[in-house]
Protein backbone atom coordinates (compact mmCIF):
# COMPACT_ATOMS: atom_id res chain seq x y z
CA UNK A 1 0.00 0.00 0.00
CA UNK A 2 1.18 3.49 -0.90
CA UNK A 3 1.29 5.65 2.25
CA UNK A 4 -0.84 8.34 0.58
CA UNK A 5 -3.70 5.86 0.29
CA UNK A 6 -3.97 5.32 4.05
CA UNK A 7 -6.56 8.09 4.59
CA UNK A 8 -8.74 6.53 1.88
CA UNK A 9 -8.38 3.09 3.44
CA UNK A 10 -9.24 4.54 6.85
CA UNK A 11 -12.40 6.13 5.43
CA UNK A 12 -13.43 2.77 3.98
CA UNK A 13 -12.75 1.03 7.30
CA UNK A 14 -14.85 3.65 9.06
CA UNK A 15 -17.68 3.07 6.61
CA UNK A 16 -17.32 -0.67 7.20
CA UNK A 17 -17.74 -0.21 10.95
CA UNK A 18 -20.83 1.94 10.40
CA UNK A 19 -22.33 -0.63 8.02
CA UNK A 20 -21.63 -3.41 10.49
CA UNK A 21 -23.23 -1.46 13.29
CA UNK A 22 -26.28 -0.39 11.27
CA UNK A 23 -27.21 -3.74 9.72
CA UNK A 24 -30.28 -5.51 11.00
CA UNK A 25 -30.60 -9.26 10.93
CA UNK A 26 -33.88 -9.13 8.98
CA UNK A 27 -32.19 -7.08 6.24
CA UNK A 28 -29.22 -9.37 5.79
CA UNK A 29 -30.73 -11.63 3.15
CA UNK A 30 -32.03 -8.82 0.89
CA UNK A 31 -28.85 -6.83 1.40
CA UNK A 32 -26.79 -9.79 0.19
CA UNK A 33 -28.73 -9.88 -3.07
CA UNK A 34 -28.45 -6.12 -3.53
CA UNK A 35 -24.76 -5.89 -2.82
CA UNK A 36 -23.92 -8.78 -5.19
CA UNK A 37 -25.61 -6.86 -8.02
CA UNK A 38 -23.26 -3.89 -7.61
CA UNK A 39 -20.39 -3.39 -10.08
CA UNK A 40 -17.89 -2.81 -7.29
CA UNK A 41 -17.46 -4.26 -3.84
CA UNK A 42 -18.23 -1.91 -0.96
CA UNK A 43 -17.54 -1.88 2.77
CA UNK A 44 -21.14 -3.05 3.13
CA UNK A 45 -20.30 -6.22 1.17
CA UNK A 46 -17.64 -6.96 3.78
CA UNK A 47 -20.04 -6.15 6.60
CA UNK A 48 -22.47 -8.74 5.18
CA UNK A 49 -19.66 -11.28 5.34
CA UNK A 50 -19.40 -11.10 9.13
CA UNK A 51 -19.81 -14.50 10.85
CA UNK A 52 -22.39 -13.01 13.24
CA UNK A 53 -25.00 -13.08 10.45
CA UNK A 54 -24.37 -16.75 9.87
CA UNK A 55 -24.77 -17.60 13.52
CA UNK A 56 -28.07 -15.73 13.65
CA UNK A 57 -29.45 -17.46 10.55
CA UNK A 58 -28.04 -20.98 10.27
CA UNK A 59 -27.23 -24.04 12.36
CA UNK A 60 -23.67 -24.77 13.50
CA UNK A 61 -22.90 -27.24 10.70
CA UNK A 62 -23.97 -24.80 7.99
CA UNK A 63 -22.01 -22.01 9.64
CA UNK A 64 -18.84 -24.12 9.60
CA UNK A 65 -19.38 -25.12 5.98
CA UNK A 66 -19.89 -21.52 4.87
CA UNK A 67 -16.87 -20.29 6.80
CA UNK A 68 -14.65 -22.97 5.26
CA UNK A 69 -11.27 -24.05 6.58
CA UNK A 70 -9.89 -21.95 9.42
CA UNK A 71 -6.30 -21.98 8.27
CA UNK A 72 -4.28 -21.80 5.10
CA UNK A 73 -2.10 -24.57 3.83
CA UNK A 74 1.27 -23.24 5.00
CA UNK A 75 3.26 -25.25 2.50
CA UNK A 76 2.13 -23.79 -0.85
CA UNK A 77 4.53 -20.91 -1.03
CA UNK A 78 4.91 -19.55 -4.54
CA UNK A 79 8.68 -19.07 -5.04
CA UNK A 80 8.05 -15.72 -6.76
CA UNK A 81 6.41 -14.43 -3.62
CA UNK A 82 9.08 -15.72 -1.30
CA UNK A 83 9.42 -12.54 0.69
CA UNK A 84 7.39 -10.90 3.40
CA UNK A 85 4.55 -8.78 1.98
CA UNK A 86 4.59 -6.19 4.73
CA UNK A 87 4.45 -3.45 2.09
CA UNK A 88 0.93 -4.44 1.06
CA UNK A 89 -0.31 -3.68 4.56
CA UNK A 90 2.03 -1.14 6.13
CA UNK A 91 3.50 0.57 3.07
CA UNK A 92 7.18 -0.32 3.54
CA UNK A 93 9.39 -3.19 2.41
CA UNK A 94 10.21 -5.77 5.04
CA UNK A 95 13.92 -5.76 5.77
CA UNK A 96 13.89 -7.78 8.95
CA UNK A 97 16.95 -10.06 8.79
CA UNK A 98 15.23 -13.12 10.22
CA UNK A 99 12.20 -12.76 7.99
CA UNK A 100 11.83 -16.46 7.17
CA UNK A 101 10.11 -18.81 7.27
CA UNK A 102 7.10 -17.00 5.94
CA UNK A 103 3.61 -17.62 7.29
CA UNK A 104 0.33 -17.52 5.35
CA UNK A 105 -2.31 -15.30 6.93
CA UNK A 106 -5.68 -13.81 5.99
CA UNK A 107 -5.51 -10.38 4.40
CA UNK A 108 -9.13 -9.71 5.34
CA UNK A 109 -9.36 -11.19 8.85
CA UNK A 110 -10.78 -14.65 9.31
CA UNK A 111 -12.60 -13.50 12.47
CA UNK A 112 -14.56 -11.03 10.29
CA UNK A 113 -15.43 -13.61 7.66
CA UNK A 114 -12.33 -13.57 5.45
CA UNK A 115 -11.97 -16.84 3.51
CA UNK A 116 -8.97 -19.17 3.63
CA UNK A 117 -8.48 -18.95 -0.14
CA UNK A 118 -5.44 -17.95 -2.14
CA UNK A 119 -7.02 -14.61 -3.10
CA UNK A 120 -7.26 -13.61 0.56
CA UNK A 121 -3.83 -14.87 1.50
CA UNK A 122 -0.84 -12.78 2.42
CA UNK A 123 2.62 -14.14 3.15
CA UNK A 124 4.28 -12.45 6.09
CA UNK A 125 7.41 -13.06 8.10
CA UNK A 126 6.75 -14.27 11.62
CA UNK A 127 7.50 -10.83 13.09
CA UNK A 128 4.98 -9.07 10.85
CA UNK A 129 2.45 -11.87 11.17
CA UNK A 130 2.69 -11.65 14.94
CA UNK A 131 1.62 -8.00 14.91
CA UNK A 132 -1.03 -8.28 12.20
CA UNK A 133 -4.28 -8.11 14.11
CA UNK A 134 -7.88 -8.21 12.91
CA UNK A 135 -7.86 -4.42 12.51
CA UNK A 136 -9.31 -3.60 9.08
CA UNK A 137 -7.98 -0.02 8.84
CA UNK A 138 -5.10 -1.14 6.66
CA UNK A 139 -7.08 -3.48 4.43
CA UNK A 140 -5.83 -2.45 0.97
CA UNK A 141 -8.64 -3.21 -1.47
CA UNK A 142 -12.21 -2.56 -0.39
CA UNK A 143 -13.48 -1.68 -3.85
CA UNK A 144 -12.40 -4.72 -5.85
CA UNK A 145 -14.73 -7.67 -6.28
CA UNK A 146 -12.32 -10.32 -5.07
CA UNK A 147 -13.43 -13.72 -6.42
CA UNK A 148 -13.29 -15.17 -2.90
CA UNK A 149 -15.57 -12.40 -1.60
CA UNK A 150 -18.15 -12.86 -4.37
CA UNK A 151 -18.06 -16.61 -3.86
CA UNK A 152 -18.45 -16.35 -0.07
CA UNK A 153 -21.40 -13.93 -0.32
CA UNK A 154 -22.94 -15.93 -3.19
CA UNK A 155 -22.81 -19.13 -1.14
CA UNK A 156 -24.45 -17.39 1.81
CA UNK A 157 -27.21 -16.10 -0.47
CA UNK A 158 -27.81 -19.57 -1.95
CA UNK A 159 -28.23 -21.12 1.48
CA UNK A 160 -30.44 -18.27 2.67
CA UNK A 161 -32.62 -18.57 -0.48
CA UNK A 162 -32.97 -22.28 0.06
CA UNK A 163 -34.08 -21.79 3.65
CA UNK A 164 -36.67 -19.26 2.59
CA UNK A 165 -38.22 -21.63 0.05
CA UNK A 166 -38.73 -24.28 2.71
ZN1 LIG B 1 8.22 -8.95 7.49
XYZ file of C-alpha atoms and ligand atoms in Angstrom:
167
model
C 0.000 0.000 0.000
C 1.184 3.490 -0.903
C 1.286 5.655 2.247
C -0.841 8.336 0.576
C -3.703 5.863 0.289
C -3.966 5.324 4.049
C -6.559 8.086 4.591
C -8.745 6.526 1.878
C -8.382 3.087 3.442
C -9.241 4.542 6.849
C -12.395 6.132 5.432
C -13.428 2.766 3.978
C -12.755 1.033 7.299
C -14.847 3.650 9.065
C -17.684 3.067 6.612
C -17.322 -0.672 7.198
C -17.739 -0.206 10.955
C -20.831 1.941 10.397
C -22.331 -0.633 8.018
C -21.628 -3.412 10.485
C -23.233 -1.460 13.286
C -26.278 -0.391 11.272
C -27.211 -3.735 9.723
C -30.277 -5.510 11.003
C -30.600 -9.260 10.925
C -33.877 -9.135 8.979
C -32.193 -7.078 6.238
C -29.221 -9.368 5.794
C -30.731 -11.632 3.150
C -32.029 -8.822 0.890
C -28.846 -6.831 1.401
C -26.789 -9.795 0.186
C -28.733 -9.875 -3.071
C -28.453 -6.118 -3.534
C -24.762 -5.893 -2.818
C -23.924 -8.777 -5.186
C -25.608 -6.858 -8.019
C -23.258 -3.886 -7.606
C -20.391 -3.387 -10.077
C -17.891 -2.806 -7.286
C -17.462 -4.260 -3.837
C -18.226 -1.914 -0.958
C -17.535 -1.880 2.770
C -21.135 -3.052 3.126
C -20.295 -6.223 1.175
C -17.638 -6.964 3.776
C -20.041 -6.149 6.602
C -22.467 -8.739 5.183
C -19.661 -11.277 5.337
C -19.399 -11.099 9.127
C -19.808 -14.503 10.853
C -22.388 -13.009 13.240
C -24.996 -13.079 10.454
C -24.368 -16.754 9.875
C -24.767 -17.602 13.523
C -28.073 -15.733 13.645
C -29.445 -17.456 10.552
C -28.043 -20.983 10.275
C -27.228 -24.044 12.359
C -23.672 -24.766 13.499
C -22.897 -27.243 10.696
C -23.973 -24.804 7.988
C -22.012 -22.007 9.637
C -18.839 -24.119 9.602
C -19.377 -25.116 5.979
C -19.888 -21.517 4.868
C -16.874 -20.285 6.801
C -14.647 -22.974 5.260
C -11.268 -24.054 6.583
C -9.894 -21.949 9.421
C -6.304 -21.976 8.268
C -4.282 -21.796 5.104
C -2.103 -24.567 3.831
C 1.270 -23.241 5.000
C 3.258 -25.254 2.496
C 2.128 -23.792 -0.847
C 4.529 -20.912 -1.033
C 4.909 -19.549 -4.542
C 8.685 -19.073 -5.040
C 8.051 -15.718 -6.759
C 6.413 -14.430 -3.621
C 9.077 -15.719 -1.304
C 9.424 -12.540 0.687
C 7.387 -10.897 3.404
C 4.554 -8.781 1.983
C 4.589 -6.192 4.734
C 4.449 -3.451 2.087
C 0.934 -4.436 1.058
C -0.308 -3.683 4.562
C 2.026 -1.142 6.128
C 3.502 0.568 3.074
C 7.185 -0.317 3.535
C 9.389 -3.186 2.412
C 10.206 -5.769 5.035
C 13.921 -5.757 5.770
C 13.895 -7.777 8.947
C 16.945 -10.062 8.788
C 15.231 -13.122 10.223
C 12.195 -12.762 7.986
C 11.833 -16.463 7.165
C 10.110 -18.813 7.270
C 7.098 -17.004 5.941
C 3.611 -17.624 7.286
C 0.333 -17.519 5.346
C -2.313 -15.303 6.927
C -5.678 -13.812 5.995
C -5.511 -10.378 4.399
C -9.135 -9.706 5.340
C -9.360 -11.194 8.846
C -10.784 -14.651 9.314
C -12.600 -13.499 12.469
C -14.561 -11.030 10.295
C -15.433 -13.614 7.656
C -12.330 -13.568 5.447
C -11.973 -16.837 3.508
C -8.972 -19.171 3.626
C -8.482 -18.951 -0.140
C -5.436 -17.951 -2.141
C -7.022 -14.612 -3.103
C -7.265 -13.615 0.563
C -3.832 -14.871 1.499
C -0.839 -12.778 2.420
C 2.622 -14.143 3.149
C 4.284 -12.450 6.093
C 7.406 -13.059 8.104
C 6.746 -14.273 11.622
C 7.496 -10.833 13.086
C 4.982 -9.065 10.847
C 2.452 -11.869 11.166
C 2.688 -11.653 14.945
C 1.618 -8.002 14.905
C -1.032 -8.284 12.201
C -4.284 -8.111 14.110
C -7.884 -8.211 12.914
C -7.857 -4.420 12.507
C -9.309 -3.596 9.085
C -7.983 -0.017 8.838
C -5.096 -1.144 6.662
C -7.077 -3.484 4.426
C -5.833 -2.449 0.970
C -8.643 -3.209 -1.473
C -12.210 -2.564 -0.391
C -13.484 -1.676 -3.845
C -12.400 -4.723 -5.851
C -14.730 -7.665 -6.279
C -12.324 -10.320 -5.073
C -13.429 -13.719 -6.420
C -13.295 -15.172 -2.897
C -15.573 -12.400 -1.604
C -18.148 -12.860 -4.371
C -18.061 -16.607 -3.864
C -18.451 -16.352 -0.072
C -21.397 -13.929 -0.323
C -22.937 -15.928 -3.191
C -22.809 -19.132 -1.136
C -24.453 -17.392 1.806
C -27.213 -16.100 -0.474
C -27.807 -19.565 -1.950
C -28.234 -21.124 1.476
C -30.444 -18.265 2.671
C -32.623 -18.568 -0.478
C -32.968 -22.285 0.057
C -34.084 -21.788 3.647
C -36.669 -19.259 2.586
C -38.224 -21.628 0.055
C -38.730 -24.278 2.710
Zn 8.220 -8.954 7.494
